[in-house]
mmCIF file of C-alpha atoms and ligand atoms in Angstrom:
data_model
loop_
_atom_site.group_PDB
_atom_site.id
_atom_site.type_symbol
_atom_site.label_atom_id
_atom_site.label_comp_id
_atom_site.label_asym_id
_atom_site.label_seq_id
_atom_site.Cartn_x
_atom_site.Cartn_y
_atom_site.Cartn_z
ATOM 1 C CA MET A 243 0.000 0.000 0.000
ATOM 2 C CA ARG A 244 1.244 3.500 -0.748
ATOM 3 C CA ILE A 245 2.287 5.290 2.417
ATOM 4 C CA SER A 246 -0.086 8.196 1.812
ATOM 5 C CA ASP A 247 -3.025 5.833 1.323
ATOM 6 C CA ARG A 248 -2.134 3.938 4.459
ATOM 7 C CA GLU A 249 -1.889 7.114 6.510
ATOM 8 C CA LYS A 250 -5.411 8.043 5.425
ATOM 9 C CA LEU A 251 -6.628 4.602 6.471
ATOM 10 C CA GLN A 252 -4.780 4.825 9.800
ATOM 11 C CA LEU A 253 -6.272 8.211 10.584
ATOM 12 C CA ALA A 254 -9.813 7.105 9.792
ATOM 13 C CA ARG A 255 -9.357 4.002 11.932
ATOM 14 C CA MET A 256 -7.710 5.944 14.743
ATOM 15 C CA LYS A 257 -10.581 8.455 14.921
ATOM 16 C CA ALA A 258 -13.120 5.640 14.988
ATOM 17 C CA ILE A 259 -11.430 3.618 17.715
ATOM 18 C CA LEU A 260 -10.797 6.652 19.935
ATOM 19 C CA LYS A 261 -14.443 7.594 19.691
ATOM 20 C CA ARG A 262 -15.527 4.047 20.527
ATOM 21 C CA ALA A 263 -13.051 3.717 23.422
ATOM 22 C CA TYR A 264 -14.273 7.016 24.867
ATOM 23 C CA GLN A 265 -17.933 6.035 24.584
ATOM 24 C CA LYS A 266 -17.725 2.407 25.626
ATOM 25 C CA VAL A 267 -14.904 2.139 28.168
ATOM 26 C CA PRO A 268 -15.365 4.253 31.334
ATOM 27 C CA TYR A 269 -11.616 3.975 32.030
ATOM 28 C CA TYR A 270 -10.751 5.823 28.807
ATOM 29 C CA LYS A 271 -13.451 8.447 29.317
ATOM 30 C CA LYS A 272 -12.098 9.177 32.771
ATOM 31 C CA ARG A 273 -8.496 9.359 31.570
ATOM 32 C CA PHE A 274 -9.241 11.486 28.495
ATOM 33 C CA ASP A 275 -11.387 13.869 30.550
ATOM 34 C CA ALA A 276 -8.666 14.202 33.187
ATOM 35 C CA ALA A 277 -6.145 15.047 30.455
ATOM 36 C CA GLY A 278 -8.599 17.545 28.926
ATOM 37 C CA VAL A 279 -8.706 15.873 25.514
ATOM 38 C CA ARG A 280 -11.571 14.612 23.423
ATOM 39 C CA PRO A 281 -11.373 12.091 20.565
ATOM 40 C CA SER A 282 -12.478 14.901 18.236
ATOM 41 C CA ASP A 283 -9.260 16.810 19.094
ATOM 42 C CA ILE A 284 -7.270 14.221 17.149
ATOM 43 C CA ARG A 285 -7.113 15.622 13.628
ATOM 44 C CA ARG A 286 -3.733 14.280 12.457
ATOM 45 C CA LEU A 287 -1.945 11.030 13.334
ATOM 46 C CA GLU A 288 0.677 12.933 15.361
ATOM 47 C CA ASP A 289 -2.036 14.379 17.597
ATOM 48 C CA ILE A 290 -2.151 11.028 19.359
ATOM 49 C CA LYS A 291 0.725 12.289 21.501
ATOM 50 C CA ASN A 292 -1.786 14.414 23.424
ATOM 51 C CA LEU A 293 -3.574 11.354 24.758
ATOM 52 C CA PRO A 294 -2.630 9.633 28.036
ATOM 53 C CA PHE A 295 -0.738 6.323 28.044
ATOM 54 C CA THR A 296 -2.188 2.993 29.102
ATOM 55 C CA THR A 297 0.007 0.730 31.238
ATOM 56 C CA LYS A 298 -0.014 -2.793 32.592
ATOM 57 C CA THR A 299 -0.969 -1.270 35.962
ATOM 58 C CA ASP A 300 -4.122 0.202 34.413
ATOM 59 C CA LEU A 301 -5.011 -3.213 33.064
ATOM 60 C CA ARG A 302 -4.410 -4.782 36.467
ATOM 61 C CA GLU A 303 -6.610 -2.194 38.146
ATOM 62 C CA GLY A 304 -9.374 -3.014 35.705
ATOM 63 C CA TYR A 305 -8.863 -6.770 36.246
ATOM 64 C CA PRO A 306 -10.368 -8.849 34.842
ATOM 65 C CA PHE A 307 -12.722 -7.303 32.252
ATOM 66 C CA GLY A 308 -12.614 -3.572 33.050
ATOM 67 C CA LEU A 309 -11.175 -2.465 29.713
ATOM 68 C CA PHE A 310 -13.536 -4.412 27.483
ATOM 69 C CA ALA A 311 -15.472 -2.260 25.019
ATOM 70 C CA VAL A 312 -18.215 -4.818 24.445
ATOM 71 C CA PRO A 313 -20.545 -6.782 26.774
ATOM 72 C CA ARG A 314 -18.846 -9.926 28.074
ATOM 73 C CA ARG A 315 -21.116 -12.182 26.017
ATOM 74 C CA GLU A 316 -19.566 -10.739 22.817
ATOM 75 C CA ILE A 317 -16.147 -12.008 23.921
ATOM 76 C CA VAL A 318 -15.429 -15.427 22.439
ATOM 77 C CA GLU A 319 -11.933 -15.964 23.873
ATOM 78 C CA VAL A 320 -9.674 -14.597 26.588
ATOM 79 C CA HIS A 321 -5.933 -14.770 27.060
ATOM 80 C CA THR A 322 -3.684 -13.481 29.797
ATOM 81 C CA SER A 323 -0.087 -12.418 29.901
ATOM 82 C CA SER A 324 2.232 -14.283 32.243
ATOM 83 C CA GLY A 325 1.963 -12.204 35.374
ATOM 84 C CA THR A 326 5.228 -12.701 37.187
ATOM 85 C CA THR A 327 4.216 -10.111 39.740
ATOM 86 C CA GLY A 328 0.623 -9.584 40.828
ATOM 87 C CA LYS A 329 -2.438 -10.240 38.701
ATOM 88 C CA PRO A 330 -1.989 -11.132 35.043
ATOM 89 C CA THR A 331 -3.315 -8.784 32.362
ATOM 90 C CA VAL A 332 -6.348 -10.004 30.456
ATOM 91 C CA SER A 333 -7.072 -9.612 26.757
ATOM 92 C CA GLY A 334 -10.579 -10.244 25.413
ATOM 93 C CA TYR A 335 -11.304 -11.128 21.782
ATOM 94 C CA THR A 336 -14.556 -10.883 19.866
ATOM 95 C CA ARG A 337 -15.127 -13.067 16.824
ATOM 96 C CA ARG A 338 -13.850 -10.221 14.643
ATOM 97 C CA ASP A 339 -10.700 -9.925 16.780
ATOM 98 C CA ILE A 340 -9.975 -13.625 16.302
ATOM 99 C CA GLU A 341 -10.314 -13.118 12.538
ATOM 100 C CA LEU A 342 -7.985 -10.130 12.694
ATOM 101 C CA TRP A 343 -5.488 -12.148 14.725
ATOM 102 C CA GLY A 344 -5.528 -14.963 12.167
ATOM 103 C CA GLU A 345 -5.023 -12.391 9.415
ATOM 104 C CA VAL A 346 -1.970 -10.687 10.936
ATOM 105 C CA VAL A 347 -0.294 -13.965 11.926
ATOM 106 C CA ALA A 348 -1.015 -15.310 8.426
ATOM 107 C CA ARG A 349 0.885 -12.307 7.062
ATOM 108 C CA ALA A 350 3.774 -13.053 9.437
ATOM 109 C CA LEU A 351 3.949 -16.741 8.514
ATOM 110 C CA THR A 352 3.744 -15.853 4.829
ATOM 111 C CA MET A 353 6.797 -13.651 5.337
ATOM 112 C CA CYS A 354 8.568 -16.803 6.599
ATOM 113 C CA GLY A 355 7.602 -18.515 3.346
ATOM 114 C CA ALA A 356 4.482 -20.337 4.547
ATOM 115 C CA THR A 357 1.924 -21.423 1.932
ATOM 116 C CA LYS A 358 -0.962 -23.879 1.760
ATOM 117 C CA GLU A 359 1.679 -26.565 1.174
ATOM 118 C CA SER A 360 3.544 -25.890 4.432
ATOM 119 C CA VAL A 361 3.669 -28.192 7.447
ATOM 120 C CA ILE A 362 3.921 -25.900 10.456
ATOM 121 C CA GLN A 363 5.238 -27.480 13.646
ATOM 122 C CA ASN A 364 3.916 -25.150 16.304
ATOM 123 C CA GLY A 365 6.074 -25.349 19.416
ATOM 124 C CA TYR A 366 4.584 -22.321 21.169
ATOM 125 C CA GLY A 367 2.621 -23.116 24.306
ATOM 126 C CA TYR A 368 -1.128 -23.570 23.862
ATOM 127 C CA GLY A 369 -3.244 -22.141 26.627
ATOM 128 C CA LEU A 370 -3.666 -18.714 28.151
ATOM 129 C CA PHE A 371 -0.331 -17.730 26.580
ATOM 130 C CA THR A 372 -1.075 -16.250 23.142
ATOM 131 C CA GLY A 373 1.800 -17.917 21.246
ATOM 132 C CA GLY A 374 0.215 -21.299 20.532
ATOM 133 C CA LEU A 375 -3.265 -20.285 19.436
ATOM 134 C CA GLY A 376 -2.059 -17.147 17.623
ATOM 135 C CA VAL A 377 0.199 -19.142 15.314
ATOM 136 C CA HIS A 378 -2.526 -21.779 15.028
ATOM 137 C CA TYR A 379 -5.102 -19.295 13.726
ATOM 138 C CA GLY A 380 -2.581 -17.792 11.306
ATOM 139 C CA ALA A 381 -1.574 -21.187 9.925
ATOM 140 C CA GLN A 382 -5.207 -22.166 9.426
ATOM 141 C CA ARG A 383 -5.994 -18.866 7.741
ATOM 142 C CA ILE A 384 -3.299 -19.726 5.160
ATOM 143 C CA GLY A 385 -4.572 -23.280 4.856
ATOM 144 C CA ALA A 386 -1.257 -24.803 5.898
ATOM 145 C CA THR A 387 -1.091 -28.029 7.902
ATOM 146 C CA VAL A 388 -0.559 -27.078 11.531
ATOM 147 C CA ILE A 389 0.824 -29.513 14.095
ATOM 148 C CA PRO A 390 -0.307 -28.236 17.531
ATOM 149 C CA ILE A 391 2.486 -29.957 19.436
ATOM 150 C CA SER A 392 2.987 -27.060 21.880
ATOM 151 C CA ALA A 393 6.100 -26.505 24.004
ATOM 152 C CA GLY A 394 8.124 -29.291 25.625
ATOM 153 C CA GLN A 395 8.169 -32.987 24.740
ATOM 154 C CA THR A 396 11.479 -32.697 22.969
ATOM 155 C CA LYS A 397 11.709 -36.285 21.719
ATOM 156 C CA ARG A 398 8.242 -36.059 20.246
ATOM 157 C CA HIS A 399 9.200 -32.809 18.517
ATOM 158 C CA LEU A 400 12.149 -34.505 16.877
ATOM 159 C CA ASP A 401 10.133 -37.589 15.867
ATOM 160 C CA ILE A 402 7.359 -35.517 14.330
ATOM 161 C CA MET A 403 9.811 -33.222 12.587
ATOM 162 C CA GLN A 404 11.251 -36.266 10.801
ATOM 163 C CA ASP A 405 8.085 -38.303 10.282
ATOM 164 C CA PHE A 406 5.716 -35.516 9.196
ATOM 165 C CA GLY A 407 8.279 -33.571 7.171
ATOM 166 C CA SER A 408 7.698 -30.261 8.982
ATOM 167 C CA THR A 409 8.780 -27.308 6.842
ATOM 168 C CA ILE A 410 8.317 -24.460 9.329
ATOM 169 C CA LEU A 411 9.143 -24.484 13.021
ATOM 170 C CA THR A 412 7.563 -21.948 15.367
ATOM 171 C CA CYS A 413 8.761 -21.655 18.980
ATOM 172 C CA THR A 414 10.963 -19.513 21.210
ATOM 173 C CA PRO A 415 14.533 -19.124 19.884
ATOM 174 C CA SER A 416 16.003 -20.667 23.027
ATOM 175 C CA TYR A 417 13.846 -23.765 22.567
ATOM 176 C CA ALA A 418 14.818 -23.950 18.883
ATOM 177 C CA LEU A 419 18.448 -23.945 19.927
ATOM 178 C CA TYR A 420 17.744 -26.621 22.511
ATOM 179 C CA LEU A 421 16.063 -28.732 19.816
ATOM 180 C CA THR A 422 19.153 -28.460 17.611
ATOM 181 C CA GLU A 423 21.264 -29.822 20.471
ATOM 182 C CA ALA A 424 18.837 -32.632 21.192
ATOM 183 C CA ALA A 425 18.766 -33.537 17.484
ATOM 184 C CA GLU A 426 22.536 -33.670 17.432
ATOM 185 C CA GLU A 427 22.587 -35.787 20.564
ATOM 186 C CA ALA A 428 20.045 -38.197 19.109
ATOM 187 C CA GLY A 429 22.246 -38.591 16.041
ATOM 188 C CA ILE A 430 19.636 -37.135 13.675
ATOM 189 C CA ASN A 431 20.912 -36.138 10.259
ATOM 190 C CA VAL A 432 19.555 -32.598 10.170
ATOM 191 C CA LYS A 433 20.295 -32.321 6.457
ATOM 192 C CA LYS A 434 17.514 -34.839 5.857
ATOM 193 C CA LEU A 435 14.938 -32.691 7.659
ATOM 194 C CA LYS A 436 12.541 -30.673 5.469
ATOM 195 C CA LEU A 437 12.727 -27.544 7.641
ATOM 196 C CA LYS A 438 12.967 -24.366 5.559
ATOM 197 C CA ALA A 439 12.171 -21.612 8.014
ATOM 198 C CA GLY A 440 11.749 -20.845 11.678
ATOM 199 C CA CYS A 441 9.436 -18.177 13.054
ATOM 200 C CA PHE A 442 10.907 -17.431 16.455
ATOM 201 C CA GLY A 443 9.859 -14.926 19.102
ATOM 202 C CA ALA A 444 8.395 -14.281 22.580
ATOM 203 C CA GLU A 445 11.857 -13.535 23.982
ATOM 204 C CA MET A 446 14.916 -11.439 23.167
ATOM 205 C CA TRP A 447 17.623 -12.942 21.007
ATOM 206 C CA THR A 448 20.654 -11.836 19.063
ATOM 207 C CA ASP A 449 21.889 -12.179 15.492
ATOM 208 C CA ARG A 450 24.600 -14.514 16.738
ATOM 209 C CA MET A 451 21.927 -16.815 18.149
ATOM 210 C CA ARG A 452 20.140 -16.624 14.792
ATOM 211 C CA GLU A 453 23.307 -17.715 12.997
ATOM 212 C CA GLU A 454 23.697 -20.657 15.369
ATOM 213 C CA ILE A 455 20.144 -21.911 14.851
ATOM 214 C CA GLU A 456 20.348 -21.386 11.077
ATOM 215 C CA LYS A 457 23.639 -23.236 10.834
ATOM 216 C CA ARG A 458 22.552 -26.164 12.980
ATOM 217 C CA PHE A 459 19.076 -26.631 11.479
ATOM 218 C CA HIS A 460 19.746 -25.460 7.892
ATOM 219 C CA LEU A 461 16.860 -23.037 7.818
ATOM 220 C CA ILE A 462 16.169 -19.299 7.697
ATOM 221 C CA ALA A 463 15.327 -17.981 11.167
ATOM 222 C CA LEU A 464 13.063 -14.928 11.347
ATOM 223 C CA ASN A 465 11.864 -12.838 14.230
ATOM 224 C CA ILE A 466 8.179 -12.430 15.147
ATOM 225 C CA TYR A 467 6.911 -9.890 17.681
ATOM 226 C CA GLY A 468 3.723 -9.390 19.583
ATOM 227 C CA LEU A 469 2.185 -9.042 23.012
ATOM 228 C CA THR A 470 -0.994 -10.239 24.669
ATOM 229 C CA GLU A 471 -2.273 -6.767 25.542
ATOM 230 C CA ILE A 472 -2.233 -5.752 21.869
ATOM 231 C CA ILE A 473 -3.264 -9.078 20.298
ATOM 232 C CA GLY A 474 -0.502 -11.700 20.770
ATOM 233 C CA PRO A 475 1.997 -12.713 18.082
ATOM 234 C CA GLY A 476 1.465 -10.970 14.742
ATOM 235 C CA VAL A 477 2.126 -7.334 15.644
ATOM 236 C CA ALA A 478 5.350 -7.316 13.594
ATOM 237 C CA GLN A 479 7.445 -9.755 11.583
ATOM 238 C CA GLU A 480 10.837 -9.765 9.943
ATOM 239 C CA CYS A 481 11.014 -10.260 6.179
ATOM 240 C CA GLU A 482 13.746 -12.257 4.426
ATOM 241 C CA GLN A 483 15.951 -9.128 4.390
ATOM 242 C CA LYS A 484 16.490 -9.575 8.140
ATOM 243 C CA ASN A 485 16.793 -5.853 8.713
ATOM 244 C CA GLY A 486 14.119 -5.285 11.311
ATOM 245 C CA LEU A 487 10.499 -6.288 11.796
ATOM 246 C CA HIS A 488 7.737 -4.778 9.665
ATOM 247 C CA ILE A 489 4.947 -3.568 11.947
ATOM 248 C CA PHE A 490 1.457 -4.249 10.592
ATOM 249 C CA GLU A 491 0.703 -0.603 11.123
ATOM 250 C CA ASP A 492 -2.634 -0.603 9.353
ATOM 251 C CA HIS A 493 -3.798 -2.383 12.541
ATOM 252 C CA PHE A 494 -1.239 -1.315 15.173
ATOM 253 C CA TYR A 495 -0.077 2.301 15.288
ATOM 254 C CA PRO A 496 3.489 2.561 16.649
ATOM 255 C CA GLU A 497 5.308 5.367 18.460
ATOM 256 C CA VAL A 498 8.671 5.411 20.219
ATOM 257 C CA VAL A 499 9.034 7.570 23.346
ATOM 258 C CA ALA A 500 11.959 8.462 25.595
ATOM 259 C CA PRO A 501 11.745 6.107 28.616
ATOM 260 C CA GLU A 502 12.439 8.894 31.134
ATOM 261 C CA THR A 503 10.418 11.838 29.773
ATOM 262 C CA LEU A 504 7.861 9.841 27.722
ATOM 263 C CA GLU A 505 8.208 12.456 24.968
ATOM 264 C CA PRO A 506 7.850 11.119 21.388
ATOM 265 C CA LEU A 507 11.189 10.440 19.680
ATOM 266 C CA PRO A 508 11.916 10.870 15.971
ATOM 267 C CA ASP A 509 12.467 7.809 13.747
ATOM 268 C CA GLY A 510 15.940 6.317 14.150
ATOM 269 C CA GLU A 511 16.129 7.023 17.878
ATOM 270 C CA LYS A 512 16.006 4.300 20.485
ATOM 271 C CA GLY A 513 13.260 4.324 23.088
ATOM 272 C CA GLU A 514 10.183 2.567 24.420
ATOM 273 C CA LEU A 515 7.663 1.225 21.934
ATOM 274 C CA VAL A 516 4.091 2.469 22.413
ATOM 275 C CA LEU A 517 1.260 0.847 20.449
ATOM 276 C CA THR A 518 -2.331 1.792 19.700
ATOM 277 C CA THR A 519 -4.677 -0.827 18.256
ATOM 278 C CA LEU A 520 -6.553 0.651 15.294
ATOM 279 C CA THR A 521 -9.004 -2.182 14.706
ATOM 280 C CA ARG A 522 -9.353 -4.175 17.935
ATOM 281 C CA ASP A 523 -12.971 -4.711 18.712
ATOM 282 C CA GLY A 524 -13.224 -6.301 22.172
ATOM 283 C CA MET A 525 -10.456 -4.391 23.880
ATOM 284 C CA PRO A 526 -9.038 -1.267 22.235
ATOM 285 C CA MET A 527 -5.599 -0.327 23.581
ATOM 286 C CA ILE A 528 -4.762 3.347 23.374
ATOM 287 C CA ARG A 529 -1.045 4.263 23.616
ATOM 288 C CA PHE A 530 -0.090 1.079 25.452
ATOM 289 C CA ARG A 531 3.414 1.257 26.921
ATOM 290 C CA THR A 532 5.032 -2.034 25.879
ATOM 291 C CA ARG A 533 8.215 -1.504 27.979
ATOM 292 C CA ASP A 534 10.142 -2.904 25.002
ATOM 293 C CA ILE A 535 13.129 -0.937 23.773
ATOM 294 C CA THR A 536 13.451 -0.490 20.013
ATOM 295 C CA THR A 537 13.970 1.971 17.137
ATOM 296 C CA LEU A 538 11.600 2.727 14.230
ATOM 297 C CA ARG A 539 13.028 2.925 10.696
ATOM 298 C CA ARG A 540 11.260 4.184 7.618
ATOM 299 C CA GLU A 541 13.950 3.791 4.969
ATOM 300 C CA PRO A 542 12.496 1.659 2.121
ATOM 301 C CA CYS A 543 12.995 -2.105 2.527
ATOM 302 C CA LYS A 544 14.266 -4.179 -0.394
ATOM 303 C CA CYS A 545 11.351 -6.590 0.039
ATOM 304 C CA GLY A 546 9.014 -3.871 -1.273
ATOM 305 C CA ARG A 547 6.804 -3.608 1.796
ATOM 306 C CA THR A 548 6.099 -0.016 2.764
ATOM 307 C CA LEU A 549 5.433 -0.857 6.421
ATOM 308 C CA VAL A 550 7.655 0.805 9.020
ATOM 309 C CA ARG A 551 10.328 -1.443 10.540
ATOM 310 C CA MET A 552 11.322 -1.800 14.188
ATOM 311 C CA ASP A 553 14.707 -3.086 15.319
ATOM 312 C CA ARG A 554 14.762 -6.338 17.210
ATOM 313 C CA ILE A 555 13.992 -5.704 20.896
ATOM 314 C CA THR A 556 17.194 -4.917 22.767
ATOM 315 C CA GLY A 557 15.796 -4.596 26.269
ATOM 316 C CA ARG A 558 12.846 -3.834 28.459
ATOM 317 C CA THR A 559 12.517 -0.764 30.580
ATOM 318 C CA ASP A 560 11.450 -3.029 33.451
ATOM 319 C CA ASP A 561 14.350 -5.507 32.907
ATOM 320 C CA MET A 562 16.986 -2.837 33.127
ATOM 321 C CA LEU A 563 19.511 -3.849 35.709
ATOM 322 C CA LYS A 564 20.826 -1.057 37.822
ATOM 323 C CA ILE A 565 24.303 -2.150 38.797
ATOM 324 C CA ARG A 566 26.331 0.243 40.909
ATOM 325 C CA GLY A 567 24.170 3.020 39.506
ATOM 326 C CA VAL A 568 24.759 2.052 35.868
ATOM 327 C CA LEU A 569 21.800 0.970 33.748
ATOM 328 C CA ILE A 570 22.467 -2.140 31.735
ATOM 329 C CA PHE A 571 20.402 -4.612 29.739
ATOM 330 C CA PRO A 572 21.063 -8.374 29.834
ATOM 331 C CA TYR A 573 21.070 -8.214 26.034
ATOM 332 C CA GLN A 574 24.267 -6.145 26.084
ATOM 333 C CA ILE A 575 26.044 -8.899 27.970
ATOM 334 C CA GLU A 576 24.699 -11.578 25.660
ATOM 335 C CA LYS A 577 25.817 -9.689 22.598
ATOM 336 C CA ALA A 578 29.310 -9.169 23.955
ATOM 337 C CA LEU A 579 29.881 -12.722 25.034
ATOM 338 C CA LEU A 580 28.553 -14.277 21.856
ATOM 339 C CA GLU A 581 31.098 -12.310 19.872
ATOM 340 C CA ILE A 582 33.761 -14.602 21.283
ATOM 341 C CA LYS A 583 34.541 -17.818 19.447
ATOM 342 C CA GLY A 584 33.931 -21.071 21.264
ATOM 343 C CA VAL A 585 31.286 -19.585 23.566
ATOM 344 C CA GLU A 586 27.903 -21.304 23.474
ATOM 345 C CA PRO A 587 24.692 -19.226 23.480
ATOM 346 C CA HIS A 588 23.846 -20.505 26.948
ATOM 347 C CA TYR A 589 24.584 -18.242 29.871
ATOM 348 C CA GLN A 590 23.165 -16.955 33.104
ATOM 349 C CA ILE A 591 23.691 -13.611 34.796
ATOM 350 C CA ILE A 592 23.757 -13.655 38.574
ATOM 351 C CA VAL A 593 23.592 -10.394 40.458
ATOM 352 C CA THR A 594 24.582 -10.320 44.120
ATOM 353 C CA ARG A 595 25.380 -7.665 46.696
ATOM 354 C CA PRO A 596 28.049 -8.934 49.056
ATOM 355 C CA ARG A 597 29.422 -6.182 51.324
ATOM 356 C CA HIS A 598 26.980 -3.541 49.998
ATOM 357 C CA LEU A 599 28.414 -3.520 46.491
ATOM 358 C CA ASP A 600 26.693 -5.004 43.426
ATOM 359 C CA GLU A 601 28.543 -7.755 41.670
ATOM 360 C CA ILE A 602 27.716 -9.528 38.446
ATOM 361 C CA GLU A 603 28.723 -13.041 37.710
ATOM 362 C CA VAL A 604 28.212 -14.392 34.214
ATOM 363 C CA GLN A 605 28.184 -18.153 33.920
ATOM 364 C CA VAL A 606 28.995 -19.165 30.387
ATOM 365 C CA GLU A 607 28.999 -22.515 28.647
ATOM 366 C CA THR A 608 31.893 -23.232 26.329
ATOM 367 C CA SER A 609 32.126 -25.702 23.494
ATOM 368 C CA LYS A 610 33.261 -29.249 24.297
ATOM 369 C CA LYS A 611 36.499 -28.693 22.433
ATOM 370 C CA ILE A 612 37.486 -25.677 24.465
ATOM 371 C CA PHE A 613 36.478 -27.213 27.738
ATOM 372 C CA SER A 614 38.705 -30.217 27.207
ATOM 373 C CA ASP A 615 41.707 -27.952 26.522
ATOM 374 C CA GLU A 616 44.401 -27.176 29.039
ATOM 375 C CA ILE A 617 43.479 -25.217 32.160
ATOM 376 C CA ARG A 618 45.805 -22.405 31.164
ATOM 377 C CA HIS A 619 43.990 -21.967 27.886
ATOM 378 C CA LEU A 620 40.624 -21.925 29.645
ATOM 379 C CA GLU A 621 41.834 -19.170 31.940
ATOM 380 C CA GLU A 622 42.866 -17.098 28.921
ATOM 381 C CA ILE A 623 39.414 -17.427 27.404
ATOM 382 C CA ARG A 624 37.774 -16.576 30.690
ATOM 383 C CA LYS A 625 39.793 -13.379 31.007
ATOM 384 C CA LYS A 626 39.108 -12.510 27.393
ATOM 385 C CA ILE A 627 35.346 -12.768 27.957
ATOM 386 C CA GLU A 628 35.578 -10.661 31.128
ATOM 387 C CA LYS A 629 37.456 -7.961 29.280
ATOM 388 C CA HIS A 630 35.103 -8.045 26.327
ATOM 389 C CA ILE A 631 32.008 -7.629 28.514
ATOM 390 C CA GLU A 632 33.674 -4.893 30.528
ATOM 391 C CA THR A 633 34.403 -2.951 27.346
ATOM 392 C CA ALA A 634 30.788 -3.396 26.216
ATOM 393 C CA ILE A 635 28.976 -2.362 29.408
ATOM 394 C CA GLY A 636 31.576 -0.346 31.252
ATOM 395 C CA LEU A 637 31.452 -2.524 34.359
ATOM 396 C CA ARG A 638 33.736 -5.232 35.673
ATOM 397 C CA VAL A 639 32.099 -8.640 35.789
ATOM 398 C CA LYS A 640 33.210 -12.018 37.011
ATOM 399 C CA VAL A 641 33.030 -14.732 34.378
ATOM 400 C CA THR A 642 32.794 -18.416 35.253
ATOM 401 C CA LEU A 643 33.144 -21.023 32.543
ATOM 402 C CA VAL A 644 30.946 -24.030 33.016
ATOM 403 C CA GLU A 645 30.950 -27.390 31.298
ATOM 404 C CA PRO A 646 28.864 -27.806 28.146
ATOM 405 C CA ARG A 647 25.167 -28.472 28.837
ATOM 406 C CA THR A 648 25.201 -27.703 32.541
ATOM 407 C CA LEU A 649 23.047 -24.570 32.592
ATOM 408 C CA PRO A 650 19.271 -25.108 32.750
ATOM 409 C CA ARG A 651 17.513 -25.297 29.373
ATOM 410 C CA SER A 652 14.096 -23.783 29.006
ATOM 411 C CA GLU A 653 11.147 -25.021 27.060
ATOM 412 C CA GLY A 654 9.600 -21.595 27.032
ATOM 413 C CA LYS A 655 11.265 -18.285 27.724
ATOM 414 C CA ALA A 656 14.835 -18.558 28.950
ATOM 415 C CA LYS A 657 15.569 -17.137 32.395
ATOM 416 C CA ARG A 658 18.795 -15.237 31.931
ATOM 417 C CA VAL A 659 19.028 -13.119 35.033
ATOM 418 C CA ILE A 660 18.990 -14.202 38.646
ATOM 419 C CA ASP A 661 18.951 -11.179 40.906
ATOM 420 C CA LYS A 662 19.891 -12.278 44.408
ATOM 421 C CA ARG A 663 20.188 -8.792 45.843
ATOM 422 C CA GLN A 664 18.071 -7.999 48.891
ATOM 423 C CA LEU A 665 16.856 -4.538 47.957
HETATM 424 ZN ZN1 ZN Y 883 11.165 -5.994 4.274
#
C-alpha cells in the first residue's frame, strides 16, 4: 500500500477507535477527561501524543474485564499475559478480533515462506499464553497443515519433525536452539529434515543466536513480535531481508518515546515502543506502553513492503539492571559474550550484593572442544570474555566457565538473570 493511502486509512481508523473507546470504556473516558482531551481533538496522526498512556498497571486495576469495550457475552476468547508479579493482564477477543489475529499472523507466517503446502510445527505453548493459538489461527488462515504440538516434549518434537516432514518451526529461539542440540545428541541427520524456516519470538535474542540456529538446522530464522495486551503474536514480523520487523501498522499504530520523559522520539532514535490498536474490537488499547526498547526505521525495505520497521527488541525498561548506579540490559552482555569464538549461546547472569556492592557473575557454557583444553587456555578465554564484557557495558564482571550443557535449558522463555540482591 502506498504510504499516503495507508496514513489516510490509519487516521480514519484511529478516529473511529478513539471515539468508541471514549464512549464504551469508562476507564478511557475518565483518563481522556482528566487530560482535557476529546477524541475529536485528534485531527492528524501525530495528535495522538496528546492522549494519556495505558500501562499494565491500568489493566491490572481493571482486572479482569474492566477495559472491554463490548458486553462480556460478545467475547469469544480470553488470554492473559504471564503475570510474574501480581495479577496477570487479560485480553478479550470478539469473533472479529480472532479473525484479525488470524489475518496478521497469516501475514507473518507468509513472510517466513508459509503457503498452503507448508507443514507448520507449532512449538509455542497452547493455553492462556497467546503464542500457541495465535500461530494456530494464522496457519489455518493460510490453509497450511498445523501440528499443535505445543512446548516441551522434545523427543516427540524430533520424531514428528522427521516423520511428518515439517517445513516451518515456530517456537521460542532458546527452545529452537535446545532442539538443535537434542537432534545432534540423538544422532539425527539434520540435512535430511525438510525444515525451511523458523518463526521465532516471545523472547529477546541476538543475530549470533540466529546464525547458530540457522547453521545447525539449515533453515532461515526470522523474528516475530507481539504481546498479549495488543493481540498476541502478529504485531510485527521480519522479512527475508532480516533488517528489522515490519509492523502491521494498518492495525497497530506505533510510536517510540523516551523512557524517562515519555516524549515522542523521531524515527531512528532508540526508546520505548508504544502501540495503539486501530481495529481491535473487544479491547481497544490506546497508547499502550510495551516496555520494550526499540527503534523505528522508515527507509524503504528491499522486500518492497512499505510498512515501518522496528529493530529487534534490545531490552525492556522493566528488565533494566541497575548495577552500581549504571543501567544495563542483559542483552548487552549476551551480545558481547557471543562475539567470542567457542562460547555457546547458553549463559546466566547472577547479580549479588556482598558487602553492599553489586557484583555480576556471568556463567557461560563453552564448546566441548574448548572445555577439554588445558586449564591455562581456559583461563585465557575466561579473562578474554571478562574484558570483552567490561568494554561493552563499562562494568567489571566475574566470568565463570561451566561445562557444556550444565546450565538449565528452558522449554519456554529462557531465564537469563537471577537477581539475588536484597533490595
Ligand atoms: Zn522488508
